[in-house]
Coordinates of C-alpha atoms and ligand atoms in Angstrom, one line a residue:
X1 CA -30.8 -25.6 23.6
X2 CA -29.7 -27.4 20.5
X3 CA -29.1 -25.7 17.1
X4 CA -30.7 -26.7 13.8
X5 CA -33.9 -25.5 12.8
X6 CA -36.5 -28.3 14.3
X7 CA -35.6 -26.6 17.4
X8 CA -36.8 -23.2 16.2
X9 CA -40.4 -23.6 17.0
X10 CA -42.9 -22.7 19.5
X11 CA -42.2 -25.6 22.0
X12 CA -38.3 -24.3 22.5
X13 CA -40.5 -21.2 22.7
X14 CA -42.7 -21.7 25.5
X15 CA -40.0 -23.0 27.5
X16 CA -37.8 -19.8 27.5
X17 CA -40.7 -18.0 28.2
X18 CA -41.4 -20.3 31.5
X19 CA -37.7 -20.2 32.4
X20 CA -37.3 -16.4 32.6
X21 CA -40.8 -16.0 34.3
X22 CA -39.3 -19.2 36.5
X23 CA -36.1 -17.3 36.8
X24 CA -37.7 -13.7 37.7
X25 CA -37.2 -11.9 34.3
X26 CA -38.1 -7.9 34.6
X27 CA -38.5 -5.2 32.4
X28 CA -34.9 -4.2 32.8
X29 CA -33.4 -7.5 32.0
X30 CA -31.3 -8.4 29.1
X31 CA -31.2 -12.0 27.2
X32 CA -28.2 -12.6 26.4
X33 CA -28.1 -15.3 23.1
X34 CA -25.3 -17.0 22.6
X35 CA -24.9 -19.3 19.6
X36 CA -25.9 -20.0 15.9
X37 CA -29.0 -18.5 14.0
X38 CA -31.2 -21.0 15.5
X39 CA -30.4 -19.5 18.9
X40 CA -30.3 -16.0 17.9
X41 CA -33.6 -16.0 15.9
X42 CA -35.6 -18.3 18.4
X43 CA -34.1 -15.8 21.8
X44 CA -34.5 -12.7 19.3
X45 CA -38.3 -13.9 19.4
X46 CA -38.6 -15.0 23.4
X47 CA -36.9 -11.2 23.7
X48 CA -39.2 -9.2 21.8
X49 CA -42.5 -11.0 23.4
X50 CA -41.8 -11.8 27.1
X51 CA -43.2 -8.7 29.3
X52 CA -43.7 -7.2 25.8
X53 CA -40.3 -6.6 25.3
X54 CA -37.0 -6.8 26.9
X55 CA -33.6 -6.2 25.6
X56 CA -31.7 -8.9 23.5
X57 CA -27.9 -9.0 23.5
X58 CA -26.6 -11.5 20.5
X59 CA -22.8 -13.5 21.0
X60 CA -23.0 -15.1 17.3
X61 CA -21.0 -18.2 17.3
X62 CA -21.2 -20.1 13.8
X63 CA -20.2 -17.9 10.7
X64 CA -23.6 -17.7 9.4
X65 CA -24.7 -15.8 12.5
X66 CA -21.8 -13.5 12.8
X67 CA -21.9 -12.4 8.6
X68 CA -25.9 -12.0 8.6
X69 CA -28.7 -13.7 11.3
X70 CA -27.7 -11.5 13.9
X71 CA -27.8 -8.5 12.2
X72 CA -30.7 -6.4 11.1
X73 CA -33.3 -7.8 14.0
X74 CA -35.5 -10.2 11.9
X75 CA -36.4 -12.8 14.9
X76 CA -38.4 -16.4 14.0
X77 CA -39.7 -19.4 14.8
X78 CA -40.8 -22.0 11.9
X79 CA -44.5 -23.3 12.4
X80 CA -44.5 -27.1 10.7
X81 CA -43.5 -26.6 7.1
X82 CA -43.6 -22.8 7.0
X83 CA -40.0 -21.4 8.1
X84 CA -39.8 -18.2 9.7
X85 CA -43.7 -18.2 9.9
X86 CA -43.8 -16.4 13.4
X87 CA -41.6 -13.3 14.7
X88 CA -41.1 -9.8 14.9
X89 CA -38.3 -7.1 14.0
X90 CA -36.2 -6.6 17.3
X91 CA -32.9 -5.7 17.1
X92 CA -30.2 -6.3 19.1
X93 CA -28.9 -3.9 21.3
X94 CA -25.5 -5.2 20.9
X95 CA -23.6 -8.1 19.1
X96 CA -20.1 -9.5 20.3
X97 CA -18.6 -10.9 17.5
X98 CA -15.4 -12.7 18.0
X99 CA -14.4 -15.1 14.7
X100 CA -12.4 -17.4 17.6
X101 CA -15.9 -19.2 18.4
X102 CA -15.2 -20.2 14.5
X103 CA -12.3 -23.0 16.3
X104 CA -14.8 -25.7 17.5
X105 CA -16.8 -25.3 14.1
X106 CA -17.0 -27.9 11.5
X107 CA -16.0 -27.3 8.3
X108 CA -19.6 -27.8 6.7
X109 CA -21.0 -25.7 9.6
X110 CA -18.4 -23.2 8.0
X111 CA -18.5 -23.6 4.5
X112 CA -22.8 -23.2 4.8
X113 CA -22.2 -20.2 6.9
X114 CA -20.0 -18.7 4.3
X115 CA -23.0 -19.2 1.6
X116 CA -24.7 -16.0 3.4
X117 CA -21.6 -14.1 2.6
X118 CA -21.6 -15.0 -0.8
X119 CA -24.9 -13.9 -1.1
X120 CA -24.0 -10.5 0.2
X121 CA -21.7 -10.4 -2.2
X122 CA -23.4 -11.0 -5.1
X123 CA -26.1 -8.3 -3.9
X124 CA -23.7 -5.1 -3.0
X125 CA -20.2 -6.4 -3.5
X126 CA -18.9 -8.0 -6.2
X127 CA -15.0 -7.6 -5.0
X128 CA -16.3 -9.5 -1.9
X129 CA -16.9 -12.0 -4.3
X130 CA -13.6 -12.4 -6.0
X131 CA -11.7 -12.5 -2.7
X132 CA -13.9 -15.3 -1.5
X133 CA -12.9 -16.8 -4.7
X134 CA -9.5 -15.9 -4.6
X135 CA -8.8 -17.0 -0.9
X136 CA -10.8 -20.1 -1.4
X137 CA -7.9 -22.3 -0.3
X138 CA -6.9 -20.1 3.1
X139 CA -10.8 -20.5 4.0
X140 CA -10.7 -23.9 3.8
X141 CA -7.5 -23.6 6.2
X142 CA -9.3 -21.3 8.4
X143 CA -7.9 -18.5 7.8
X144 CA -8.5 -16.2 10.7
X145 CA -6.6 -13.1 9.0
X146 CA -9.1 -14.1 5.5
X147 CA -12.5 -14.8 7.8
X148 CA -12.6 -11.7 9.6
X149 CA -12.5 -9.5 6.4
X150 CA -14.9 -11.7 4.6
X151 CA -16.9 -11.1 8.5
X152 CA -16.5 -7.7 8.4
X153 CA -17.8 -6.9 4.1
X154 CA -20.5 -9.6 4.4
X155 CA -21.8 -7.1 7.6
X156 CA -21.6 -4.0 5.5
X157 CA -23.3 -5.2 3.1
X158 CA -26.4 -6.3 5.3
X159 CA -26.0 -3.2 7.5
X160 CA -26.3 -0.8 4.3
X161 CA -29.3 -2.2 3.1
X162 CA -30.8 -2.8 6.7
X163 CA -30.4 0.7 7.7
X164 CA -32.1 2.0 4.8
X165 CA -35.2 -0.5 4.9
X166 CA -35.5 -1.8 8.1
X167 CA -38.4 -3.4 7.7
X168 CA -38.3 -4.8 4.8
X169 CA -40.6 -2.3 2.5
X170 CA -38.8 -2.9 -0.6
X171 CA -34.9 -2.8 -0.6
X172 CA -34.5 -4.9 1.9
X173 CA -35.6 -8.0 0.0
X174 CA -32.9 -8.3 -1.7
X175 CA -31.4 -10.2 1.4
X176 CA -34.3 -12.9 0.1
X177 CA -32.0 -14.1 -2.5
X178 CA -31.8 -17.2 -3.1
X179 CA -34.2 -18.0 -0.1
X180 CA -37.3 -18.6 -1.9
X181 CA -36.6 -21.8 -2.9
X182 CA -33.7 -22.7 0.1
X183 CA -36.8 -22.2 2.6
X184 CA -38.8 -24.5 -0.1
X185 CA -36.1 -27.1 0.2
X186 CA -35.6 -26.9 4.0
X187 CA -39.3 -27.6 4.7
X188 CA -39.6 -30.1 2.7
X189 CA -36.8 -32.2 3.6
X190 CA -38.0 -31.4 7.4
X191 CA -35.1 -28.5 8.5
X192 CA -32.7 -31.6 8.3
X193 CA -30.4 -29.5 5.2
X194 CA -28.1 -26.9 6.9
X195 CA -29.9 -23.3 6.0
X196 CA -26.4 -22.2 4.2
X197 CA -26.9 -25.0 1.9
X198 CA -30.2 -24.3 1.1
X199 CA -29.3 -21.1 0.4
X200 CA -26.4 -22.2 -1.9
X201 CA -29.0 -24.3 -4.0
X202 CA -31.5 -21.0 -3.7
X203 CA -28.6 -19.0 -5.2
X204 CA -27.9 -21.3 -8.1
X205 CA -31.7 -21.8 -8.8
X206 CA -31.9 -17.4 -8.6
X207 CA -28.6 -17.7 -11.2
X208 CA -30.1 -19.9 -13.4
X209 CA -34.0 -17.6 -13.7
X210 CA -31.6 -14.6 -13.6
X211 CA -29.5 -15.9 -16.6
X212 CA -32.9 -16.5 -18.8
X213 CA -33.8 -12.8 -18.6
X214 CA -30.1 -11.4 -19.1
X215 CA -28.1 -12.6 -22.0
X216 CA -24.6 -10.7 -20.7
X217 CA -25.3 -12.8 -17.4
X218 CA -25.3 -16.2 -19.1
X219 CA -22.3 -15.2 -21.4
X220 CA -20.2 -14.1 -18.2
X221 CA -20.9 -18.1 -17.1
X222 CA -22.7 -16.5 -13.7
X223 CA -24.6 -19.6 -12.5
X224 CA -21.0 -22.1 -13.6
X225 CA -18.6 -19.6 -11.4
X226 CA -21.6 -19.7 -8.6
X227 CA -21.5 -23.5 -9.3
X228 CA -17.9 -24.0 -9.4
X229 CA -17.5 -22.3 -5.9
X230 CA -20.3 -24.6 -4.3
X231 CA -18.4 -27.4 -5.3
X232 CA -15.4 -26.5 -3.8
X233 CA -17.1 -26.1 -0.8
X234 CA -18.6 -29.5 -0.8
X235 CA -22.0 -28.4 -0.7
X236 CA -24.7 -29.6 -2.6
X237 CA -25.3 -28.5 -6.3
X238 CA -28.5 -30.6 -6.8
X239 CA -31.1 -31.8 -4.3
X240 CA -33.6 -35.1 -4.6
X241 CA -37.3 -33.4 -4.4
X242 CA -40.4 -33.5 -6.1
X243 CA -40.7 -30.3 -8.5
X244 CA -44.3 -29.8 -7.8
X245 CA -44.2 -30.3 -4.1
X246 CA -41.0 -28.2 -4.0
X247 CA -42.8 -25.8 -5.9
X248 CA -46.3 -25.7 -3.8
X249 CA -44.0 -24.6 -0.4
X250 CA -42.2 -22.0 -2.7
X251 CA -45.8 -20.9 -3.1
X252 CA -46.4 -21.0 0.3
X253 CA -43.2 -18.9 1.2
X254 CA -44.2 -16.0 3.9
X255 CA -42.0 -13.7 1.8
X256 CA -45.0 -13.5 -0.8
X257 CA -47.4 -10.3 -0.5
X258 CA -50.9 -11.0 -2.3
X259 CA -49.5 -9.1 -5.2
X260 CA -47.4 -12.8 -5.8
X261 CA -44.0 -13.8 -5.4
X262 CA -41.0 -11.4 -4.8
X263 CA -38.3 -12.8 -6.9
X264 CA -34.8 -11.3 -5.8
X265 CA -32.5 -11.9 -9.7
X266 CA -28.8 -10.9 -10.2
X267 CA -27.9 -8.0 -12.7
X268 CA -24.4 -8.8 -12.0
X269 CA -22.4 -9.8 -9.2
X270 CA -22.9 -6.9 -6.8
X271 CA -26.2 -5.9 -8.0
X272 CA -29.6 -7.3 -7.2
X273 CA -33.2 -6.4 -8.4
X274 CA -36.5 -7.4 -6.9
X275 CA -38.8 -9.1 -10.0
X276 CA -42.4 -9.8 -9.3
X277 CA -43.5 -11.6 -12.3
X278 CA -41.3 -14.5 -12.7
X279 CA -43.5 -16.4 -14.8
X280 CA -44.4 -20.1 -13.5
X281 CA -43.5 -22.0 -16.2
X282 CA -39.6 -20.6 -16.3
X283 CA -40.0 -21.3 -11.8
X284 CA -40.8 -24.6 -12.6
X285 CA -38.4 -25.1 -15.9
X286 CA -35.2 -23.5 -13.8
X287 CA -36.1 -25.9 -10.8
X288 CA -34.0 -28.7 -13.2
X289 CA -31.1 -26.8 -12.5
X290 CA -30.9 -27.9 -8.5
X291 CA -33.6 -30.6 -8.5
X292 CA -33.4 -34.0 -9.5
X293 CA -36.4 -36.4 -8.3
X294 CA -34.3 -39.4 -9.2
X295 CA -31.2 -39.1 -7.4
X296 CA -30.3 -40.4 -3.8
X297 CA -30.1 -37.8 -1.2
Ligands
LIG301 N1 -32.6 -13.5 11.4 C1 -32.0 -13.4 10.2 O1 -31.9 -12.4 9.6 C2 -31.5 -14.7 9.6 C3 -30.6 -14.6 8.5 C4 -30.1 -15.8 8.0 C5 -30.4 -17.0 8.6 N2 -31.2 -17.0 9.7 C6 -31.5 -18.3 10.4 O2 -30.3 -18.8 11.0 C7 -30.5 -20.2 11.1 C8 -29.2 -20.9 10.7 O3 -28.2 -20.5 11.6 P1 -26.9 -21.4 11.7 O4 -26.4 -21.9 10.4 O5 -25.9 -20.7 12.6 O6 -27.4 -22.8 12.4 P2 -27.5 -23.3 13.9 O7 -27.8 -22.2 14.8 O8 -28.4 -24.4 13.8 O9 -26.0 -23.8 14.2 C9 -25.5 -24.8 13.4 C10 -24.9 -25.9 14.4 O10 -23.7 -25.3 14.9 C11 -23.6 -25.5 16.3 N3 -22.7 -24.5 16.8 C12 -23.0 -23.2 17.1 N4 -21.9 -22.5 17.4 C13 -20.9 -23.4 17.4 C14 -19.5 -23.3 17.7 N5 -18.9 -22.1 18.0 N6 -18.7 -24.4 17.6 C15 -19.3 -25.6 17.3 N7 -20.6 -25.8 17.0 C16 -21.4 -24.7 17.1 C17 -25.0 -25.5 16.7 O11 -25.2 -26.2 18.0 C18 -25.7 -26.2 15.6 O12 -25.6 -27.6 15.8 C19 -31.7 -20.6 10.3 O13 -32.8 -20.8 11.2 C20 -32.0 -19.4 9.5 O14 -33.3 -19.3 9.2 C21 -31.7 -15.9 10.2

């Protein structure tokens, strides 16, 4: 199957599930996934429901997958707007990962991947952060030597906090951040924004609330440097939406509990904190950082 999210849903769904029973799967079989997030997430799924459960091998190939979607077993299909609406916790019984797949990759297929592995920095390790800022230039040259450490702290980041929350409790939220308003932004400009990029702008729009509650944040220049490095990486800094609508699928986000919405805000680089009582009008207020309604897309 393709990648990109508008093939994460329950027709690609269906049709796994028909080829395996087509195909003779058993109880003893493995799926082997081998691909982006899309893949992994959308097999992850087929794996954990066909015959209620067989096992699920993952081969991440785009950066994104390798630093975070196919660890920690979160599997997912998006259902219309809502992104990750369907799925279940299954974890792989094994991941290959070899940074070669990286050689056919794009460089903004690389640069959104890396997004994830800034955001594992900024949650649990804030030196992670200064090499990615520091070996800016040798990423952008592909830097296989550079890549494979920034692979291999993004992972122990996610497999710290996934090992002591595996099912997302508490701790484990902090893995949300930025992704409250990037799964805002994806569903409302129809899964056609690369989920890294979405991210990016989630991870500005968390800098920006963050800064308003922590005065030696905004002084350190936080949401700039975070700013700064999204530039260099050609992603997007601002995005053309309509605040309210933006807003109304934030609400909608699946990460809410009926207690409101988990907001996951910076400290400082390397440390996150899960908030639940951002209050609207500062949501809506910081959305100006990444949203403009006026400007082309
Ligand atoms: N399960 C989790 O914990 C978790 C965490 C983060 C993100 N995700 C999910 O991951 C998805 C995004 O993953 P993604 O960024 O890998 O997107 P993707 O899977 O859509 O892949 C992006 C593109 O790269 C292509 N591609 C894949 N490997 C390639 C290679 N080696 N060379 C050239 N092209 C290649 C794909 O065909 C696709 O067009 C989203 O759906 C997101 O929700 C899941």
């Amino acid at each position: 199957m393709s990648g990109g999210d508008r093939n994460k849903d329950l027709r690609q769904a269906k049709k796994l599930w028909e080829w395996l029973i087509k195909n003779g799967v058993k109880r003893d079989s493995i799926l082997i996934s081998f691909g982006g997030g899309v893949v992994g997430d959308l097999s992850g799924f087929v794996a954990s429901t066909i015959l209620r459960g067989i096992r699920h091998y993952h081969v991440p190939t785009t950066l994104l997958a390798m630093v975070d979607s196919s660890i920690g077993g979160k599997t997912g299909i998006n259902l219309g707007r809502m992104k990750n609406a369907v799925g279940t916790f299954w974890s792989a019984d094994k991941i290959f990962i070899d940074p070669l797949f990286l050689l056919s990759i794009d460089k903004k297929n690389l640069f959104s991947g890396l997004v994830e592995a800034i955001k594992a920095a900024i949650i649990g390790d804030a030196g992670l952060l200064d090499f990615i800022e520091r070996n800016l230039n040798l990423i952008k040259l592909f830097d296989f030597e550079v890549i494979e450490k920034v692979i291999l702290r993004a992972i122990r980041v996610k497999k710290q906090i996934v090992e002591e929350d595996p099912f997302e409790a508490e701790s484990r939220r902090k893995l949300n951040l930025g992704h409250t308003l990037a799964h805002a932004v994806e569903a409302y400009h129809h899964y056609k924004i690369p989920h890294g990029e979405a991210v990016g702008l989630g991870l500005l729009y968390a800098a920006k609330i963050s800064e308003s509650y922590d005065n030696d944040l905004r002084t350190s220049g936080f949401g700039e440097r975070m700013k700064q490095l999204l530039r260099q990486l050609g992603l997007r800094t601002k995005i053309k939406a309509e605040k309210k609508k933006l807003f109304a699928y934030m609400m909608m986000d699946k990460k809410n509990t009926s207690g409101g919405l988990n907001f996951v805000l910076v400290k400082k680089p390397g440390l996150a904190f899960i908030s639940k009582d951002v209050p609207k009008k500062l949501m809506l207020k910081a959305m100006e950082e990444v949203v403009d309604e006026d400007i082309s897309d």
